[in-house]
PDB file of C-alpha atoms in Angstrom:
ATOM      1  CA  MET H   1      74.415  74.498 114.736  1.00 91.00           C
ATOM      2  CA  VAL H   2      73.660  71.617 116.854  1.00 98.00           C
ATOM      3  CA  LYS H   3      70.802  71.283 119.103  1.00 98.00           C
ATOM      4  CA  VAL H   4      70.798  68.818 122.173  1.00 98.00           C
ATOM      5  CA  ARG H   5      67.144  68.183 123.205  1.00 98.00           C
ATOM      6  CA  PHE H   6      66.413  66.603 126.479  1.00 98.00           C
ATOM      7  CA  LEU H   7      63.653  63.907 126.223  1.00 98.00           C
ATOM      8  CA  GLY H   8      63.489  63.023 130.257  1.00 98.00           C
ATOM      9  CA  HIS H   9      65.567  60.803 132.224  1.00 98.00           C
ATOM     10  CA  ALA H  10      68.773  59.817 130.240  1.00 98.00           C
ATOM     11  CA  ALA H  11      67.036  60.416 126.722  1.00 98.00           C
ATOM     12  CA  PHE H  12      68.477  62.829 124.452  1.00 98.00           C
ATOM     13  CA  LEU H  13      68.130  63.870 120.682  1.00 98.00           C
ATOM     14  CA  ILE H  14      71.148  65.417 119.061  1.00 98.00           C
ATOM     15  CA  GLU H  15      70.166  67.154 116.047  1.00 98.00           C
ATOM     16  CA  GLY H  16      72.341  68.475 113.522  1.00 98.00           C
ATOM     17  CA  SER H  17      73.234  67.292 109.776  1.00 98.00           C
ATOM     18  CA  LYS H  18      72.055  63.823 111.390  1.00 98.00           C
ATOM     19  CA  LYS H  19      69.866  63.022 114.032  1.00 98.00           C
ATOM     20  CA  VAL H  20      71.343  60.955 116.960  1.00 98.00           C
ATOM     21  CA  LEU H  21      68.872  59.499 119.537  1.00 98.00           C
ATOM     22  CA  ILE H  22      70.547  58.266 122.922  1.00 99.00           C
ATOM     23  CA  ASP H  23      68.928  55.642 125.309  1.00 98.00           C
ATOM     24  CA  PRO H  24      65.372  56.499 123.998  1.00 98.00           C
ATOM     25  CA  PHE H  25      63.255  55.380 127.227  1.00 98.00           C
ATOM     26  CA  LEU H  26      59.679  56.952 126.620  1.00 98.00           C
ATOM     27  CA  SER H  27      57.290  54.448 126.841  1.00 97.00           C
ATOM     28  CA  GLY H  28      56.704  54.203 130.836  1.00 96.00           C
ATOM     29  CA  ASN H  29      58.960  56.958 131.593  1.00 97.00           C
ATOM     30  CA  PRO H  30      56.905  59.593 133.701  1.00 96.00           C
ATOM     31  CA  LYS H  31      59.047  62.129 132.713  1.00 94.00           C
ATOM     32  CA  ALA H  32      58.985  61.508 128.809  1.00 98.00           C
ATOM     33  CA  ALA H  33      58.746  64.524 126.832  1.00 97.00           C
ATOM     34  CA  ALA H  34      57.879  62.841 123.608  1.00 97.00           C
ATOM     35  CA  ARG H  35      56.319  59.578 122.269  1.00 97.00           C
ATOM     36  CA  PRO H  36      58.282  57.055 120.173  1.00 97.00           C
ATOM     37  CA  GLU H  37      56.076  57.621 117.126  1.00 97.00           C
ATOM     38  CA  GLU H  38      57.186  61.208 117.112  1.00 96.00           C
ATOM     39  CA  LEU H  39      60.850  60.864 116.745  1.00 97.00           C
ATOM     40  CA  GLU H  40      63.012  60.642 113.746  1.00 97.00           C
ATOM     41  CA  ALA H  41      66.600  59.478 114.050  1.00 98.00           C
ATOM     42  CA  ASP H  42      69.619  58.318 111.628  1.00 98.00           C
ATOM     43  CA  LEU H  43      71.575  56.680 114.429  1.00 98.00           C
ATOM     44  CA  ILE H  44      70.154  55.230 118.122  1.00 98.00           C
ATOM     45  CA  LEU H  45      73.162  55.003 120.763  1.00 98.00           C
ATOM     46  CA  VAL H  46      72.534  52.557 123.848  1.00 98.00           C
ATOM     47  CA  THR H  47      74.613  52.906 126.518  1.00 98.00           C
ATOM     48  CA  HIS H  48      73.908  49.404 128.211  1.00 98.00           C
ATOM     49  CA  ALA H  49      71.122  46.880 128.560  1.00 97.00           C
ATOM     50  CA  HIS H  50      68.928  47.987 131.274  1.00 97.00           C
ATOM     51  CA  GLY H  51      65.345  48.798 130.190  1.00 96.00           C
ATOM     52  CA  ASP H  52      65.464  52.409 131.336  1.00 96.00           C
ATOM     53  CA  HIS H  53      68.114  52.738 128.424  1.00 98.00           C
ATOM     54  CA  ILE H  54      67.178  50.443 125.553  1.00 98.00           C
ATOM     55  CA  GLY H  55      63.687  51.503 126.025  1.00 97.00           C
ATOM     56  CA  ASP H  56      61.919  52.209 122.698  1.00 98.00           C
ATOM     57  CA  ALA H  57      65.170  51.599 120.649  1.00 98.00           C
ATOM     58  CA  ILE H  58      63.803  48.770 118.626  1.00 98.00           C
ATOM     59  CA  GLU H  59      60.196  50.342 117.815  1.00 98.00           C
ATOM     60  CA  ILE H  60      61.950  53.488 116.544  1.00 98.00           C
ATOM     61  CA  ALA H  61      64.608  51.725 114.740  1.00 98.00           C
ATOM     62  CA  LYS H  62      61.872  49.519 112.701  1.00 98.00           C
ATOM     63  CA  ARG H  63      59.811  52.662 111.771  1.00 98.00           C
ATOM     64  CA  THR H  64      62.945  54.992 110.892  1.00 98.00           C
ATOM     65  CA  GLY H  65      65.440  52.731 109.713  1.00 98.00           C
ATOM     66  CA  ALA H  66      67.939  53.946 112.226  1.00 98.00           C
ATOM     67  CA  LYS H  67      71.094  52.044 113.064  1.00 98.00           C
ATOM     68  CA  VAL H  68      71.178  50.875 116.543  1.00 98.00           C
ATOM     69  CA  VAL H  69      74.810  51.448 117.969  1.00 98.00           C
ATOM     70  CA  ALA H  70      75.747  49.901 121.221  1.00 98.00           C
ATOM     71  CA  MET H  71      78.319  47.299 123.095  1.00 98.00           C
ATOM     72  CA  TYR H  72      78.738  44.379 120.671  1.00 98.00           C
ATOM     73  CA  ASP H  73      77.011  41.972 123.174  1.00 98.00           C
ATOM     74  CA  VAL H  74      74.271  44.657 123.830  1.00 98.00           C
ATOM     75  CA  ALA H  75      73.762  45.208 119.817  1.00 98.00           C
ATOM     76  CA  ASN H  76      73.525  41.237 119.534  1.00 98.00           C
ATOM     77  CA  TYR H  77      70.902  41.250 122.247  1.00 97.00           C
ATOM     78  CA  ILE H  78      68.867  43.768 120.607  1.00 98.00           C
ATOM     79  CA  SER H  79      69.066  42.173 117.038  1.00 97.00           C
ATOM     80  CA  LYS H  80      67.626  39.134 118.622  1.00 96.00           C
ATOM     81  CA  GLN H  81      64.862  40.925 120.446  1.00 97.00           C
ATOM     82  CA  ALA H  82      64.113  42.552 117.335  1.00 97.00           C
ATOM     83  CA  LYS H  83      64.090  39.439 115.420  1.00 95.00           C
ATOM     84  CA  GLY H  84      66.820  40.745 112.905  1.00 92.00           C
ATOM     85  CA  GLN H  85      64.478  43.280 111.959  1.00 96.00           C
ATOM     86  CA  VAL H  86      66.794  46.296 112.838  1.00 97.00           C
ATOM     87  CA  GLU H  87      70.211  47.162 111.709  1.00 98.00           C
ATOM     88  CA  THR H  88      72.776  47.081 114.697  1.00 98.00           C
ATOM     89  CA  VAL H  89      76.351  48.059 114.821  1.00 98.00           C
ATOM     90  CA  GLY H  90      78.295  46.609 117.709  1.00 98.00           C
ATOM     91  CA  MET H  91      81.299  48.080 118.848  1.00 98.00           C
ATOM     92  CA  ASN H  92      83.532  48.251 122.002  1.00 97.00           C
ATOM     93  CA  TYR H  93      85.410  51.027 123.650  1.00 98.00           C
ATOM     94  CA  GLY H  94      87.277  53.005 121.225  1.00 98.00           C
ATOM     95  CA  PRO H  95      86.500  55.496 118.280  1.00 98.00           C
ATOM     96  CA  THR H  96      84.674  54.987 114.902  1.00 98.00           C
ATOM     97  CA  GLU H  97      82.613  56.604 112.206  1.00 98.00           C
ATOM     98  CA  ILE H  98      78.971  55.732 111.472  1.00 98.00           C
ATOM     99  CA  GLU H  99      76.904  57.796 108.841  1.00 94.00           C
ATOM    100  CA  GLY H 100      79.336  60.584 108.995  1.00 96.00           C
ATOM    101  CA  VAL H 101      79.106  60.849 112.730  1.00 98.00           C
ATOM    102  CA  GLY H 102      82.103  60.479 114.926  1.00 98.00           C
ATOM    103  CA  ILE H 103      81.471  57.769 117.622  1.00 98.00           C
ATOM    104  CA  ILE H 104      83.801  57.142 120.746  1.00 98.00           C
ATOM    105  CA  GLN H 105      82.450  54.670 123.039  1.00 98.00           C
ATOM    106  CA  VAL H 106      84.045  55.042 126.415  1.00 98.00           C
ATOM    107  CA  PRO H 107      83.845  53.266 129.595  1.00 98.00           C
ATOM    108  CA  ALA H 108      81.073  53.682 132.400  1.00 98.00           C
ATOM    109  CA  TRP H 109      81.017  52.018 135.737  1.00 98.00           C
ATOM    110  CA  HIS H 110      77.683  50.415 136.231  1.00 98.00           C
ATOM    111  CA  SER H 111      76.102  46.993 135.313  1.00 97.00           C
ATOM    112  CA  SER H 112      74.405  45.911 132.058  1.00 97.00           C
ATOM    113  CA  SER H 113      71.761  43.241 131.989  1.00 97.00           C
ATOM    114  CA  ASP H 114      68.208  42.577 131.252  1.00 93.00           C
ATOM    115  CA  GLY H 115      67.411  42.141 134.903  1.00 91.00           C
ATOM    116  CA  VAL H 116      68.498  38.441 134.958  1.00 94.00           C
ATOM    117  CA  HIS H 117      71.481  38.067 132.744  1.00 95.00           C
ATOM    118  CA  SER H 118      74.701  40.199 132.358  1.00 97.00           C
ATOM    119  CA  ILE H 119      74.800  41.582 128.781  1.00 97.00           C
ATOM    120  CA  GLY H 120      77.915  43.392 127.632  1.00 96.00           C
ATOM    121  CA  ASN H 121      79.496  46.128 129.636  1.00 97.00           C
ATOM    122  CA  ALA H 122      78.041  49.587 130.278  1.00 98.00           C
ATOM    123  CA  SER H 123      79.399  52.502 128.421  1.00 98.00           C
ATOM    124  CA  GLY H 124      79.320  56.204 127.716  1.00 98.00           C
ATOM    125  CA  PHE H 125      79.380  57.793 124.276  1.00 98.00           C
ATOM    126  CA  ILE H 126      81.488  60.832 122.946  1.00 98.00           C
ATOM    127  CA  VAL H 127      79.492  62.243 119.766  1.00 98.00           C
ATOM    128  CA  ARG H 128      81.357  64.101 117.213  1.00 98.00           C
ATOM    129  CA  LEU H 129      78.848  66.057 114.982  1.00 98.00           C
ATOM    130  CA  ASP H 130      79.369  69.445 113.105  1.00 98.00           C
ATOM    131  CA  GLY H 131      82.234  70.568 114.795  1.00 97.00           C
ATOM    132  CA  ARG H 132      80.606  69.826 118.006  1.00 98.00           C
ATOM    133  CA  THR H 133      81.686  67.278 120.877  1.00 98.00           C
ATOM    134  CA  ILE H 134      79.074  66.022 123.044  1.00 98.00           C
ATOM    135  CA  TYR H 135      79.549  63.150 125.777  1.00 98.00           C
ATOM    136  CA  HIS H 136      76.766  61.253 127.250  1.00 99.00           C
ATOM    137  CA  ALA H 137      78.149  59.526 130.247  1.00 98.00           C
ATOM    138  CA  GLY H 138      75.296  56.806 130.357  1.00 98.00           C
ATOM    139  CA  ASP H 139      74.876  55.590 134.009  1.00 98.00           C
ATOM    140  CA  THR H 140      78.162  55.545 135.803  1.00 98.00           C
ATOM    141  CA  PHE H 141      79.845  56.462 139.080  1.00 98.00           C
ATOM    142  CA  VAL H 142      82.964  59.052 138.845  1.00 98.00           C
ATOM    143  CA  PHE H 143      86.325  57.587 137.852  1.00 98.00           C
ATOM    144  CA  SER H 144      89.712  59.403 137.422  1.00 98.00           C
ATOM    145  CA  ASP H 145      89.748  58.282 133.655  1.00 97.00           C
ATOM    146  CA  MET H 146      87.364  60.793 132.892  1.00 98.00           C
ATOM    147  CA  ALA H 147      90.316  63.053 132.645  1.00 98.00           C
ATOM    148  CA  LEU H 148      91.647  61.181 129.367  1.00 98.00           C
ATOM    149  CA  PHE H 149      88.395  62.048 127.576  1.00 98.00           C
ATOM    150  CA  SER H 150      88.968  65.582 127.651  1.00 95.00           C
ATOM    151  CA  GLU H 151      92.698  65.069 126.863  1.00 97.00           C
ATOM    152  CA  LEU H 152      92.019  62.985 124.031  1.00 97.00           C
ATOM    153  CA  TYR H 153      88.734  64.011 122.532  1.00 97.00           C
ATOM    154  CA  GLY H 154      88.146  67.427 123.863  1.00 93.00           C
ATOM    155  CA  PRO H 155      87.369  70.250 124.342  1.00 97.00           C
ATOM    156  CA  ILE H 156      83.945  68.625 125.020  1.00 98.00           C
ATOM    157  CA  ASP H 157      81.304  71.321 124.306  1.00 98.00           C
ATOM    158  CA  VAL H 158      78.695  69.624 126.583  1.00 98.00           C
ATOM    159  CA  ALA H 159      78.597  66.820 128.937  1.00 98.00           C
ATOM    160  CA  LEU H 160      75.311  65.075 130.030  1.00 99.00           C
ATOM    161  CA  LEU H 161      75.997  63.633 133.324  1.00 99.00           C
ATOM    162  CA  PRO H 162      73.814  61.713 135.611  1.00 98.00           C
ATOM    163  CA  ILE H 163      73.029  63.093 139.219  1.00 98.00           C
ATOM    164  CA  GLY H 164      70.437  61.003 140.756  1.00 98.00           C
ATOM    165  CA  GLY H 165      72.457  58.748 143.111  1.00 97.00           C
ATOM    166  CA  HIS H 166      71.531  55.459 144.239  1.00 98.00           C
ATOM    167  CA  PHE H 167      72.235  53.935 140.885  1.00 97.00           C
ATOM    168  CA  THR H 168      74.809  56.553 139.521  1.00 98.00           C
ATOM    169  CA  MET H 169      76.723  59.449 140.604  1.00 98.00           C
ATOM    170  CA  GLY H 170      75.054  61.847 142.827  1.00 98.00           C
ATOM    171  CA  PRO H 171      75.531  65.580 142.778  1.00 98.00           C
ATOM    172  CA  ARG H 172      78.979  65.708 144.479  1.00 98.00           C
ATOM    173  CA  GLU H 173      80.391  62.847 142.505  1.00 98.00           C
ATOM    174  CA  ALA H 174      79.126  64.610 139.243  1.00 98.00           C
ATOM    175  CA  ALA H 175      80.828  67.667 140.246  1.00 98.00           C
ATOM    176  CA  LYS H 176      84.147  65.905 140.599  1.00 98.00           C
ATOM    177  CA  ALA H 177      83.336  64.503 137.067  1.00 98.00           C
ATOM    178  CA  VAL H 178      83.094  68.235 135.515  1.00 98.00           C
ATOM    179  CA  GLU H 179      86.429  69.005 137.263  1.00 98.00           C
ATOM    180  CA  LEU H 180      88.043  65.857 135.433  1.00 98.00           C
ATOM    181  CA  LEU H 181      86.201  66.451 131.897  1.00 98.00           C
ATOM    182  CA  LYS H 182      86.683  70.163 131.738  1.00 98.00           C
ATOM    183  CA  PRO H 183      83.515  70.644 129.374  1.00 98.00           C
ATOM    184  CA  ARG H 184      82.129  73.938 128.338  1.00 98.00           C
ATOM    185  CA  LYS H 185      78.554  73.405 129.519  1.00 98.00           C
ATOM    186  CA  VAL H 186      76.959  70.346 131.288  1.00 98.00           C
ATOM    187  CA  VAL H 187      73.549  69.148 131.540  1.00 98.00           C
ATOM    188  CA  PRO H 188      72.172  67.148 134.567  1.00 98.00           C
ATOM    189  CA  MET H 189      70.295  64.012 133.751  1.00 98.00           C
ATOM    190  CA  HIS H 190      68.926  60.852 135.534  1.00 98.00           C
ATOM    191  CA  TYR H 191      67.420  62.403 138.251  1.00 98.00           C
ATOM    192  CA  SER H 192      63.994  62.848 139.708  1.00 97.00           C
ATOM    193  CA  THR H 193      62.401  60.160 137.594  1.00 98.00           C
ATOM    194  CA  TRP H 194      61.473  58.248 140.453  1.00 97.00           C
ATOM    195  CA  PRO H 195      61.934  58.826 144.200  1.00 97.00           C
ATOM    196  CA  PRO H 196      65.016  56.974 144.854  1.00 97.00           C
ATOM    197  CA  ILE H 197      66.892  59.124 142.424  1.00 98.00           C
ATOM    198  CA  ALA H 198      65.296  62.393 143.704  1.00 98.00           C
ATOM    199  CA  GLN H 199      67.881  65.219 143.808  1.00 98.00           C
ATOM    200  CA  ASP H 200      67.864  69.158 143.401  1.00 97.00           C
ATOM    201  CA  PRO H 201      69.748  70.248 140.221  1.00 98.00           C
ATOM    202  CA  GLU H 202      70.465  73.281 141.868  1.00 98.00           C
ATOM    203  CA  GLU H 203      72.828  71.746 144.508  1.00 98.00           C
ATOM    204  CA  PHE H 204      74.451  70.141 141.597  1.00 98.00           C
ATOM    205  CA  THR H 205      74.958  73.714 140.020  1.00 98.00           C
ATOM    206  CA  ARG H 206      76.257  75.170 143.529  1.00 98.00           C
ATOM    207  CA  LEU H 207      78.782  72.383 143.709  1.00 98.00           C
ATOM    208  CA  VAL H 208      80.073  72.680 140.150  1.00 98.00           C
ATOM    209  CA  GLY H 209      80.643  76.443 140.698  1.00 98.00           C
ATOM    210  CA  ASN H 210      82.721  78.179 138.002  1.00 97.00           C
ATOM    211  CA  LYS H 211      84.048  74.885 136.422  1.00 97.00           C
ATOM    212  CA  ALA H 212      81.523  74.914 133.774  1.00 98.00           C
ATOM    213  CA  GLU H 213      78.303  76.505 132.901  1.00 98.00           C
ATOM    214  CA  VAL H 214      75.480  74.279 133.972  1.00 98.00           C
ATOM    215  CA  VAL H 215      72.174  74.295 132.075  1.00 98.00           C
ATOM    216  CA  ILE H 216      69.242  72.611 133.722  1.00 98.00           C
ATOM    217  CA  LEU H 217      66.743  71.124 131.064  1.00 98.00           C
ATOM    218  CA  GLU H 218      63.200  70.641 131.652  1.00 98.00           C
ATOM    219  CA  PRO H 219      61.940  67.343 129.541  1.00 98.00           C
ATOM    220  CA  GLY H 220      61.330  68.751 126.110  1.00 98.00           C
ATOM    221  CA  GLU H 221      63.788  71.807 126.183  1.00 98.00           C
ATOM    222  CA  GLU H 222      66.838  72.201 124.116  1.00 98.00           C
ATOM    223  CA  LEU H 223      70.380  73.669 124.277  1.00 98.00           C
ATOM    224  CA  GLU H 224      72.112  74.998 121.102  1.00 97.00           C
ATOM    225  CA  VAL H 225      75.541  74.100 120.919  1.00 95.00           C
TER     226      VAL H 225
END
């Protein structure tokens, strides 16, 4: 059994035979369901360089010894910020295996920077753990190549999709992404953390209809896959 725990904003902890933490933005996150010092991880995946996604990755990696996995340029940036005190794995779009976990880095349509300089490209991750497939879209707009993710790596058991609009897909676009991805279940994320991305997840549920089971998680809640 694999558990997917929502930590607020775009942060998730996937727990099975390994613990995979994604985009651990906790400090400064008004929706955070945990403190950095409370979490354990074997791998930390970072979708892009924005502060609300790198978040507390360095602090958690230093304490736990977790490897930080990111786009090659983002991984180098994190290594430099950590002064070489964390182990990073730089990759690019494509599949690999790290610590026995299948990791497929896939494109996302979004920027990636430290607020001043562009750093690598934004990405999403498809995680294969204990016979389950979980897609974290990162920050992105909908794009037709999402259909390939299901074709190549599906069936997708759970898709974690942003619905906040303004910086990412809104509910309408995310519902189209569900149509393309064909996941069994979908969890909305990256919404209502701040006023510009305020959304009603029930509207997303209505738009998805019978294309997938929508599971709305409050920060701290988890889904068994």
